[in-house]
Each structure stands twice: as structure tokens, then as C-alpha cells.
């Protein structure tokens, strides 16, 4: 059977125009347009581009949800087995559109999708988890390489074949871990890796460490005597009984607790929810993790303006980076809205 | 923000810009072998350092050691 594929491109690759035509509304044409020709050739008869959706980059960026809905409905009308967007190379709006539509089509219709972007295209980082993003060059010069890789990965998906690693298939890591079987046990592989490292030979890790983003340091507090200071902790300090059931490891939530009038975190009133370390000391005196007692003294002395009446807490034990990020963003929003000037974050 | 943490390399790797090294993982801001008064003094010392760090301009990740 020949699989049916719908292809998405922008106004530029459709030959309609450049920036001056970036406002055009989505339209559908039967068959191939522009790079779809190369795509068709790369399918080698196993699949066929039955329709092409064209949309202006600005129009899409201004109407993401409506346009995604519209395109998904068209893809459904054409009874597509798979969906391709781009390549978007390093074009920011186009790349973002490619990623967003692939994710929307995949989610709404449950069919395989693929796009191709330059790794630094913002669309790659935003959508790599929801679709396959083939690594492409930064300009259309990379068309010849990107299109066959897209075609091959889409065919594999439509046929239900096993998808290889990002390196093998040429797509950007989706952040998915899968189980693999090896001839050698882990200890042997680790030693092999170590020996290669000692010899200065190239080696490949089986588990990459997450890459953390960086933020510019914030300016110093000018007048501490007027500053509102908040306490945040990854040490799991919670009111006794852990009312929000924050997990001892791999936390799924954070807590926000009111310490109005609390001068000291007393045993039996506060405890830690954190697993993985000996809780004895934190349970005896939670100030050892969350220094409310001394901050009350400091507040009384006028060294700080005030201690924020809410503190935020979660457990940093095996907690996923993605969850931590989510908690951090939400805490940051609330702290900002409350007019907090600075945060003391304590970790166990 | 100032990060008060015992495992400074972790704090550095996750990108904290102002870092105060603390006492130990299970009691970063305390020391159960001390008397309550001594312990509170120690905690006060660390929090004072944290406040000072917040009042200090930094251009890169900075670990505030005791002599600072």
C-alpha cells in the first residue's frame, strides 16, 4: 500500500512570496508544492504527498491554536497516514510553526509526524518532545540531506518499525529513555569506557547528564532594611503530618505554608518530608533546614524589612528536573506577585 | 536568590549565582553536637552571610567562603 502524507510549508517555500506575504491564511493544495517534490522522490513509491498545506509565518504565529485546529482537520479530511512539516532550517517563526503543527497533528489525530530543524532553531527546543525533529542545516542548502532523513523516519513510523537512537536516525533527542540489552554487563562497559577515557580515545556515555540553563546574577539588594525576604527549601520542611503529601522522593508537588506569627519551628509542629537522608535532626528542629528562628530575630532587629509570611517547600530527592523547573517557575511567579525582594533557598 | 547548600558542586552545576556552603546534608543550618545556644549562633552566622551575599554585586557564580 502507498501511505498518504500531508506536507506543511510556509509561503516562502510555496513560492508565494517572502516577508510581504507572511500574513497569508492557511490554504490547502492537492499534491506536492515546492520541497514536497523531493519528499515524494525520497518516499520511493512507498508513500505519496497527497496534499500540501501552506500558511504565512506571521499568520501562524498570531493564530497558533486556530490554525493548528484548521490544519489538523484538513489532514484528517485527506485521510493521511503521516504528516511532515518543513524543513524549517533556522527560520524562527517557520521552525516554531513546523514543531507546533507536528505536535498538534500528532496529538489530535494520533498519526506519525516529523519535521527537520537546525538544532538552535527555537522550535526544536520547544517541540522536540512531541515530534521527531531531524537535525537540519541552518539554511535551505541542507535540503538534500534533511528530506531523505525525514522521509525515512516517517516511513519507519508509519510501518510501525522500531525507531533507532537519535544518532542512528538523525533526530534531536526527545529526552526518552529506553531499555537496551547488551552483551556485556554494565560494570564491564563502564571499565571499557574508563579505559578509553584514560587513553584519551573518544567514548560515548550511555546516560547523558542533564544540561542546566544559566541565569544572569540578579543585582544586589540595595537596602536590606526594607527588603522582603522569603524562604524556599528543597529540604522538605512541612507542617507536622505533611498535609499536602509531598513525596519523600521524586516529588510531584510543592507546598506553600503560612508562618505568620511562627517564631520558631518546633518539634512536633514541623518536620521534614524528605527521604534519603537521616531525618532525625530536621524533625528535632526544622530550623536546622529552614532558619525561621534566626530570621525572626533578624527581622526584629530591623536588619531586614520583613520575612515573607509564606514559605515554599519541596523534596529534592530524585525529583525530576522537569518537575523542579515547573515548581520553580510557579514559586517564582507567586513570590514576585507578593513583592518579595530576595529568596534564601536552602538545600539538604 | 542565595543558595545555602552543603554540596557546593551540585549548587554550581545547577547554576546558583550566590552560594553559601553549609554544615551537613541532614542539618545544613545546624549542628546537633552543639548546645542549643551555640547552634543558633552558628545558624545566625550562616544566615548573616547569606544576607551579605544578597547585598553583594556578583557577575558570575560566587561561593561565599568564611573569610569573605
Tab-separated table of C-alpha atoms in Angstrom:
chain	number	residue	atom	x	y	z
A	1	UNK	CA	0.000	0.000	0.000
A	2	UNK	CA	1.041	3.577	-0.548
A	3	UNK	CA	0.872	5.688	2.592
A	4	UNK	CA	-0.848	9.045	2.354
A	5	UNK	CA	1.143	12.013	3.611
A	6	UNK	CA	0.222	15.676	4.084
A	7	UNK	CA	3.035	18.219	3.950
A	8	UNK	CA	3.215	21.650	5.607
A	9	UNK	CA	5.291	24.517	4.208
A	10	UNK	CA	5.317	28.302	4.571
A	11	UNK	CA	4.609	30.993	1.984
A	12	UNK	CA	8.266	31.253	1.050
A	13	UNK	CA	8.834	27.593	0.196
A	14	UNK	CA	5.492	27.561	-1.635
A	15	UNK	CA	6.870	30.245	-3.921
A	16	UNK	CA	4.134	32.710	-2.968
A	17	UNK	CA	6.444	35.344	-1.573
A	18	UNK	CA	8.724	36.419	1.239
A	19	UNK	CA	8.140	38.669	4.205
A	20	UNK	CA	5.473	40.699	2.366
A	21	UNK	CA	3.324	37.555	2.098
A	22	UNK	CA	3.908	36.304	5.647
A	23	UNK	CA	0.317	37.178	6.584
A	24	UNK	CA	-1.424	34.766	4.213
A	25	UNK	CA	-4.045	32.469	5.680
A	26	UNK	CA	-3.646	28.701	5.506
A	27	UNK	CA	-4.616	27.125	2.211
A	28	UNK	CA	-4.596	23.548	1.004
A	29	UNK	CA	-3.444	22.346	-2.393
A	30	UNK	CA	-3.719	18.814	-3.674
A	31	UNK	CA	-0.437	17.096	-4.410
A	32	UNK	CA	3.073	18.459	-3.943
A	33	UNK	CA	4.303	22.024	-3.796
A	34	UNK	CA	7.986	23.072	-3.604
A	35	UNK	CA	10.072	20.794	-1.374
A	36	UNK	CA	7.271	18.217	-1.433
A	37	UNK	CA	8.671	17.072	-4.751
A	38	UNK	CA	11.916	15.974	-3.154
A	39	UNK	CA	9.947	14.407	-0.331
A	40	UNK	CA	7.885	12.370	-2.781
A	41	UNK	CA	11.044	11.200	-4.515
A	42	UNK	CA	12.534	10.147	-1.172
A	43	UNK	CA	9.458	8.036	-0.354
A	44	UNK	CA	10.362	5.879	-3.392
A	45	UNK	CA	6.772	4.938	-4.053
A	46	UNK	CA	6.087	3.708	-0.517
A	47	UNK	CA	4.258	6.927	0.349
A	48	UNK	CA	2.831	9.869	-1.504
A	49	UNK	CA	2.292	13.528	-0.641
A	50	UNK	CA	-1.454	13.825	-1.279
A	51	UNK	CA	-1.822	17.428	-0.171
A	52	UNK	CA	0.205	20.447	0.872
A	53	UNK	CA	-0.863	22.979	3.484
A	54	UNK	CA	0.619	26.438	3.082
A	55	UNK	CA	0.468	29.174	5.703
A	56	UNK	CA	2.178	32.527	6.186
A	57	UNK	CA	4.664	32.567	9.069
A	58	UNK	CA	3.178	35.638	10.708
A	59	UNK	CA	-0.367	34.418	10.292
A	60	UNK	CA	0.521	31.160	12.001
A	61	UNK	CA	2.430	32.864	14.819
A	62	UNK	CA	-0.572	35.112	15.519
A	63	UNK	CA	-3.177	32.328	15.320
A	64	UNK	CA	-1.408	29.220	16.578
A	65	UNK	CA	-4.395	27.418	18.098
A	66	UNK	CA	-6.958	28.151	15.382
A	67	UNK	CA	-4.525	27.398	12.586
A	68	UNK	CA	-3.397	24.162	14.222
A	69	UNK	CA	-7.035	23.090	14.533
A	70	UNK	CA	-7.707	24.006	10.905
A	71	UNK	CA	-4.663	22.141	9.620
A	72	UNK	CA	-5.415	19.061	11.704
A	73	UNK	CA	-8.950	18.988	10.285
A	74	UNK	CA	-7.567	19.179	6.735
A	75	UNK	CA	-5.054	16.417	7.424
A	76	UNK	CA	-7.954	14.297	8.635
A	77	UNK	CA	-10.035	15.081	5.538
A	78	UNK	CA	-7.219	13.810	3.366
A	79	UNK	CA	-7.115	10.622	5.400
A	80	UNK	CA	-3.404	10.989	5.974
A	81	UNK	CA	-1.255	8.241	7.482
A	82	UNK	CA	1.563	10.644	8.270
A	83	UNK	CA	2.435	14.330	8.424
A	84	UNK	CA	5.605	16.219	7.506
A	85	UNK	CA	6.401	19.872	8.192
A	86	UNK	CA	9.319	21.810	6.731
A	87	UNK	CA	12.278	21.527	6.792
A	88	UNK	CA	12.311	24.800	8.713
A	89	UNK	CA	16.112	25.074	8.952
A	90	UNK	CA	16.998	28.066	11.152
A	91	UNK	CA	13.914	30.167	10.374
A	92	UNK	CA	12.495	31.018	13.800
A	93	UNK	CA	8.806	31.534	13.017
A	94	UNK	CA	8.682	28.808	10.388
A	95	UNK	CA	10.533	26.352	12.639
A	96	UNK	CA	8.219	27.090	15.531
A	97	UNK	CA	5.226	26.590	13.230
A	98	UNK	CA	6.621	23.257	11.978
A	99	UNK	CA	7.107	21.973	15.526
A	100	UNK	CA	3.757	23.243	16.781
A	101	UNK	CA	1.779	21.739	13.903
A	102	UNK	CA	3.531	18.383	14.100
A	103	UNK	CA	2.725	18.212	17.818
A	104	UNK	CA	-0.876	19.308	17.239
A	105	UNK	CA	-1.481	16.826	14.409
A	106	UNK	CA	0.162	14.003	16.345
A	107	UNK	CA	-1.890	14.778	19.423
A	108	UNK	CA	-5.241	15.293	17.688
A	109	UNK	CA	-5.046	12.554	15.052
A	110	UNK	CA	-2.554	10.120	16.547
A	111	UNK	CA	-0.591	9.788	13.302
A	112	UNK	CA	3.214	9.878	12.934
A	113	UNK	CA	4.819	13.262	12.331
A	114	UNK	CA	8.272	14.560	11.513
A	115	UNK	CA	9.949	17.886	10.857
A	116	UNK	CA	13.550	18.983	10.329
A	117	UNK	CA	15.163	21.965	12.018
A	118	UNK	CA	18.540	23.431	12.767
A	119	UNK	CA	19.203	22.418	16.408
A	120	UNK	CA	19.348	26.048	17.538
A	121	UNK	CA	16.007	26.894	15.980
A	122	UNK	CA	13.784	27.795	18.972
A	123	UNK	CA	11.126	25.453	17.578
A	124	UNK	CA	13.457	22.493	18.140
A	125	UNK	CA	13.782	23.021	21.887
A	126	UNK	CA	10.078	23.805	22.205
A	127	UNK	CA	8.675	20.813	20.336
A	128	UNK	CA	11.325	18.068	20.261
A	129	UNK	CA	9.437	16.092	22.895
A	130	UNK	CA	6.210	15.970	20.896
A	131	UNK	CA	7.513	15.071	17.446
A	132	UNK	CA	10.620	13.835	15.688
A	133	UNK	CA	12.876	16.725	14.706
A	134	UNK	CA	15.508	15.722	12.147
A	135	UNK	CA	18.756	17.679	12.536
A	136	UNK	CA	18.985	20.024	9.558
A	137	UNK	CA	21.478	22.626	8.396
A	138	UNK	CA	20.821	26.304	9.109
A	139	UNK	CA	19.698	27.110	5.556
A	140	UNK	CA	17.940	25.559	2.572
A	141	UNK	CA	21.332	24.354	1.361
A	142	UNK	CA	20.697	21.438	3.697
A	143	UNK	CA	17.510	20.377	1.887
A	144	UNK	CA	19.181	17.454	0.111
A	145	UNK	CA	20.224	15.862	3.373
A	146	UNK	CA	17.223	16.684	5.534
A	147	UNK	CA	14.458	15.466	3.209
A	148	UNK	CA	15.563	11.811	2.825
A	149	UNK	CA	16.102	11.572	6.602
A	150	UNK	CA	12.575	12.900	7.215
A	151	UNK	CA	11.111	10.519	4.643
A	152	UNK	CA	12.885	7.516	6.103
A	153	UNK	CA	11.895	8.301	9.682
A	154	UNK	CA	8.267	8.903	8.723
A	155	UNK	CA	8.100	5.657	6.734
A	156	UNK	CA	9.515	3.715	9.663
A	157	UNK	CA	6.880	5.196	11.951
A	158	UNK	CA	4.013	4.521	9.533
A	159	UNK	CA	5.159	0.928	9.092
A	160	UNK	CA	5.429	0.518	12.839
A	161	UNK	CA	9.117	-0.347	12.642
A	162	UNK	CA	11.430	0.180	15.595
A	163	UNK	CA	12.946	3.677	15.679
A	164	UNK	CA	16.694	3.765	16.270
A	165	UNK	CA	18.627	6.101	18.534
A	166	UNK	CA	18.852	9.836	17.765
A	167	UNK	CA	22.336	9.254	16.335
A	168	UNK	CA	21.219	6.414	14.085
A	169	UNK	CA	18.161	8.193	12.717
A	170	UNK	CA	19.456	11.751	12.797
A	171	UNK	CA	16.801	13.297	15.031
A	172	UNK	CA	17.190	15.552	18.047
A	173	UNK	CA	16.971	13.723	21.375
A	174	UNK	CA	13.431	13.637	22.691
A	175	UNK	CA	14.504	13.038	26.270
A	176	UNK	CA	13.092	9.496	26.247
A	177	UNK	CA	14.956	6.693	27.972
A	178	UNK	CA	14.527	3.160	26.678
A	179	UNK	CA	15.804	-0.171	27.940
A	180	UNK	CA	18.546	-1.797	25.875
A	181	UNK	CA	20.175	-5.208	26.019
A	182	UNK	CA	23.948	-5.501	25.772
A	183	UNK	CA	26.299	-8.475	25.548
A	184	UNK	CA	28.480	-7.038	28.289
A	185	UNK	CA	27.231	-6.175	31.766
A	186	UNK	CA	27.260	-2.577	32.977
A	187	UNK	CA	30.434	-2.960	35.035
A	188	UNK	CA	32.400	-4.164	32.011
A	189	UNK	CA	31.045	-1.405	29.834
A	190	UNK	CA	31.929	1.170	32.471
A	191	UNK	CA	35.510	-0.115	32.664
A	192	UNK	CA	35.777	-0.086	28.863
A	193	UNK	CA	34.604	3.499	28.894
A	194	UNK	CA	37.053	4.440	31.639
A	195	UNK	CA	39.963	2.873	29.760
A	196	UNK	CA	39.039	4.764	26.627
A	197	UNK	CA	38.822	7.950	28.638
A	198	UNK	CA	42.243	7.325	30.204
A	199	UNK	CA	43.737	6.721	26.780
A	200	UNK	CA	42.182	9.917	25.515
A	201	UNK	CA	40.074	7.973	22.990
A	202	UNK	CA	36.536	9.010	22.108
A	203	UNK	CA	33.836	7.260	24.113
A	204	UNK	CA	30.090	7.583	24.368
A	205	UNK	CA	28.131	7.832	27.566
A	206	UNK	CA	25.016	5.706	27.913
A	207	UNK	CA	23.331	8.260	30.123
A	208	UNK	CA	23.865	11.917	29.466
A	209	UNK	CA	23.686	14.304	32.363
A	210	UNK	CA	21.036	16.980	32.021
A	211	UNK	CA	22.227	20.344	30.791
A	212	UNK	CA	21.115	23.073	33.176
A	213	UNK	CA	20.398	26.559	31.965
A	214	UNK	CA	22.122	29.603	33.383
A	215	UNK	CA	20.659	32.874	34.507
A	216	UNK	CA	22.458	36.174	34.911
A	217	UNK	CA	23.068	37.067	38.554
A	218	UNK	CA	20.466	39.466	39.892
A	219	UNK	CA	21.607	42.859	41.163
A	220	UNK	CA	22.426	43.133	44.853
A	221	UNK	CA	19.794	44.265	47.359
A	222	UNK	CA	20.382	47.976	47.915
A	223	UNK	CA	18.564	48.453	51.208
A	224	UNK	CA	18.228	45.248	53.174
A	225	UNK	CA	16.375	47.035	55.971
A	226	UNK	CA	13.441	47.460	53.579
A	227	UNK	CA	13.724	44.117	51.791
A	228	UNK	CA	11.085	41.406	51.988
A	229	UNK	CA	12.906	38.084	52.258
A	230	UNK	CA	11.300	34.724	51.521
A	231	UNK	CA	12.376	31.234	52.461
A	232	UNK	CA	12.288	28.364	49.975
A	233	UNK	CA	13.690	24.899	50.556
A	234	UNK	CA	14.295	21.636	48.746
A	235	UNK	CA	14.812	20.053	52.180
A	236	UNK	CA	11.183	19.033	52.557
A	237	UNK	CA	10.271	21.027	55.680
A	238	UNK	CA	6.483	20.846	56.103
A	239	UNK	CA	3.925	21.328	58.870
A	240	UNK	CA	3.714	18.197	61.007
A	241	UNK	CA	1.803	15.435	59.238
A	242	UNK	CA	2.825	16.647	55.768
A	243	UNK	CA	-0.680	17.884	54.849
A	244	UNK	CA	-0.035	18.056	51.088
A	245	UNK	CA	1.576	14.616	50.973
A	246	UNK	CA	4.817	15.752	49.366
A	247	UNK	CA	6.588	12.528	48.409
A	248	UNK	CA	9.811	11.501	50.149
A	249	UNK	CA	11.423	11.142	46.726
A	250	UNK	CA	10.516	12.072	43.144
A	251	UNK	CA	8.275	14.862	44.423
A	252	UNK	CA	5.226	15.638	42.312
A	253	UNK	CA	4.247	18.836	44.122
A	254	UNK	CA	5.435	21.630	46.350
A	255	UNK	CA	3.879	23.166	49.440
A	256	UNK	CA	3.154	26.778	50.373
A	257	UNK	CA	2.758	27.366	54.111
A	258	UNK	CA	1.882	30.366	56.206
A	259	UNK	CA	4.305	31.186	59.011
A	260	UNK	CA	2.587	34.336	60.211
A	261	UNK	CA	3.360	34.564	63.924
A	262	UNK	CA	5.620	31.498	63.863
A	263	UNK	CA	8.841	32.452	65.665
A	264	UNK	CA	10.494	29.063	65.787
A	265	UNK	CA	9.909	25.721	64.003
A	266	UNK	CA	9.243	23.406	66.938
A	267	UNK	CA	9.475	19.639	67.135
A	268	UNK	CA	6.038	18.122	66.620
A	269	UNK	CA	4.834	21.187	64.715
A	270	UNK	CA	7.177	20.959	61.747
A	271	UNK	CA	9.009	18.025	60.241
A	272	UNK	CA	10.737	17.022	57.041
A	273	UNK	CA	9.071	15.024	54.276
A	274	UNK	CA	12.436	14.358	52.631
A	275	UNK	CA	13.670	10.803	52.204
A	276	UNK	CA	17.221	9.742	51.516
A	277	UNK	CA	18.850	11.472	54.471
A	278	UNK	CA	18.564	10.846	58.204
A	279	UNK	CA	15.513	12.865	59.188
A	280	UNK	CA	16.247	12.816	62.937
A	281	UNK	CA	17.917	16.227	63.094
A	282	UNK	CA	15.408	18.041	60.888
A	283	UNK	CA	12.485	16.536	62.797
A	284	UNK	CA	14.004	17.567	66.151
A	285	UNK	CA	14.439	21.135	64.968
A	286	UNK	CA	13.334	22.122	61.468
A	287	UNK	CA	15.163	25.454	61.818
A	288	UNK	CA	18.248	23.387	61.036
A	289	UNK	CA	16.950	23.293	57.460
A	290	UNK	CA	14.649	26.314	57.306
A	291	UNK	CA	16.104	29.061	59.535
A	292	UNK	CA	12.865	30.738	60.626
A	293	UNK	CA	14.045	31.341	64.201
A	294	UNK	CA	17.093	33.438	63.345
A	295	UNK	CA	15.270	35.265	60.559
A	296	UNK	CA	12.637	36.325	63.105
A	297	UNK	CA	15.433	37.752	65.292
A	298	UNK	CA	16.921	39.478	62.260
A	299	UNK	CA	13.510	40.867	61.336
A	300	UNK	CA	13.004	42.188	64.873
A	301	UNK	CA	16.404	43.895	64.797
A	302	UNK	CA	15.410	45.665	61.576
A	303	UNK	CA	18.281	44.163	59.591
A	304	UNK	CA	15.688	43.015	57.024
A	305	UNK	CA	12.381	44.671	56.197
A	306	UNK	CA	10.335	41.548	56.751
A	307	UNK	CA	10.235	37.790	56.427
A	308	UNK	CA	7.602	36.839	53.820
A	309	UNK	CA	4.656	35.182	55.567
A	310	UNK	CA	4.679	32.198	53.183
A	311	UNK	CA	7.442	29.691	52.636
A	312	UNK	CA	7.750	27.241	49.758
A	313	UNK	CA	8.983	23.705	50.081
A	314	UNK	CA	9.533	20.547	48.111
A	315	UNK	CA	11.723	17.479	48.273
A	316	UNK	CA	14.870	17.457	46.154
A	317	UNK	CA	15.386	13.703	46.317
A	318	UNK	CA	15.383	12.156	42.840
A	319	UNK	CA	12.909	14.816	41.778
A	320	UNK	CA	12.808	15.199	38.006
A	321	UNK	CA	14.463	18.274	36.564
A	322	UNK	CA	11.284	18.974	34.566
A	323	UNK	CA	9.184	18.967	37.750
A	324	UNK	CA	11.723	21.081	39.608
A	325	UNK	CA	11.617	23.606	36.810
A	326	UNK	CA	7.841	23.684	36.905
A	327	UNK	CA	7.808	24.176	40.694
A	328	UNK	CA	10.469	26.882	40.433
A	329	UNK	CA	8.561	28.833	37.806
A	330	UNK	CA	5.346	28.718	39.831
A	331	UNK	CA	7.076	29.657	43.097
A	332	UNK	CA	8.842	32.499	41.301
A	333	UNK	CA	5.552	33.836	39.974
A	334	UNK	CA	3.937	33.824	43.403
A	335	UNK	CA	6.985	35.352	45.104
A	336	UNK	CA	7.132	38.095	42.509
A	337	UNK	CA	3.427	38.816	42.838
A	338	UNK	CA	3.892	39.096	46.612
A	339	UNK	CA	6.606	41.724	46.150
A	340	UNK	CA	9.402	39.577	47.585
A	341	UNK	CA	12.823	41.152	47.014
A	342	UNK	CA	15.083	38.180	47.635
A	343	UNK	CA	14.935	34.475	48.405
A	344	UNK	CA	17.045	32.306	50.667
A	345	UNK	CA	16.916	28.785	49.208
A	346	UNK	CA	18.151	26.039	51.477
A	347	UNK	CA	19.017	22.526	50.333
A	348	UNK	CA	19.787	19.352	52.208
B	1	UNK	CA	18.480	34.451	45.419
B	2	UNK	CA	21.127	32.932	47.598
B	3	UNK	CA	21.530	29.169	47.762
B	4	UNK	CA	22.555	27.677	51.108
B	5	UNK	CA	23.736	24.142	50.437
B	6	UNK	CA	26.254	21.638	51.677
B	7	UNK	CA	27.172	20.036	48.349
B	8	UNK	CA	28.579	23.108	46.651
B	9	UNK	CA	29.457	21.304	43.383
B	10	UNK	CA	25.750	20.493	42.885
B	11	UNK	CA	24.808	24.078	43.575
B	12	UNK	CA	27.381	25.179	40.992
B	13	UNK	CA	26.232	22.654	38.404
B	14	UNK	CA	22.576	23.681	38.659
B	15	UNK	CA	23.561	27.314	38.202
B	16	UNK	CA	23.119	29.110	41.534
B	17	UNK	CA	24.856	32.501	41.391
B	18	UNK	CA	25.252	33.206	45.114
B	19	UNK	CA	26.205	30.185	47.197
B	20	UNK	CA	26.763	29.780	50.945
B	21	UNK	CA	28.345	26.447	51.921
B	22	UNK	CA	26.547	24.894	54.882
B	23	UNK	CA	27.195	22.336	57.601
B	24	UNK	CA	25.922	18.896	56.549
B	25	UNK	CA	23.247	17.323	54.372
B	26	UNK	CA	20.774	16.384	57.146
B	27	UNK	CA	21.303	19.664	59.045
B	28	UNK	CA	22.628	22.346	56.695
B	29	UNK	CA	21.918	25.143	59.190
B	30	UNK	CA	22.563	23.389	62.449
B	31	UNK	CA	24.884	21.095	64.331
B	32	UNK	CA	23.259	18.664	66.771
B	33	UNK	CA	26.526	18.158	68.688
B	34	UNK	CA	26.421	21.769	69.882
B	35	UNK	CA	24.356	23.240	72.676
B	36	UNK	CA	21.156	24.928	71.520
B	37	UNK	CA	22.659	28.381	72.078
B	38	UNK	CA	25.856	27.599	70.161
B	39	UNK	CA	23.850	26.046	67.391
B	40	UNK	CA	21.627	29.088	66.997
B	41	UNK	CA	24.724	31.276	66.885
B	42	UNK	CA	26.111	29.127	64.088
B	43	UNK	CA	22.824	29.380	62.182
B	44	UNK	CA	22.755	33.141	62.675
B	45	UNK	CA	26.294	33.378	61.343
B	46	UNK	CA	25.322	31.463	58.179
B	47	UNK	CA	22.149	33.480	57.583
B	48	UNK	CA	24.064	36.737	58.129
B	49	UNK	CA	26.462	35.555	55.443
B	50	UNK	CA	23.529	34.822	53.153
B	51	UNK	CA	22.144	38.323	53.639
B	52	UNK	CA	25.572	39.798	52.965
B	53	UNK	CA	25.785	37.735	49.777
B	54	UNK	CA	22.447	39.183	48.669
B	55	UNK	CA	23.890	42.676	49.237
B	56	UNK	CA	26.975	41.880	47.163
B	57	UNK	CA	27.091	42.517	43.416
B	58	UNK	CA	28.304	39.441	41.541
B	59	UNK	CA	28.982	38.988	37.849
B	60	UNK	CA	29.409	35.212	37.916
B	61	UNK	CA	28.725	32.204	40.137
B	62	UNK	CA	30.219	33.046	43.514
B	63	UNK	CA	30.808	30.838	46.536
B	64	UNK	CA	30.950	32.933	49.698
B	65	UNK	CA	33.518	31.271	51.933
B	66	UNK	CA	34.005	32.116	55.597
B	67	UNK	CA	36.896	34.521	55.117
B	68	UNK	CA	34.871	36.632	52.658
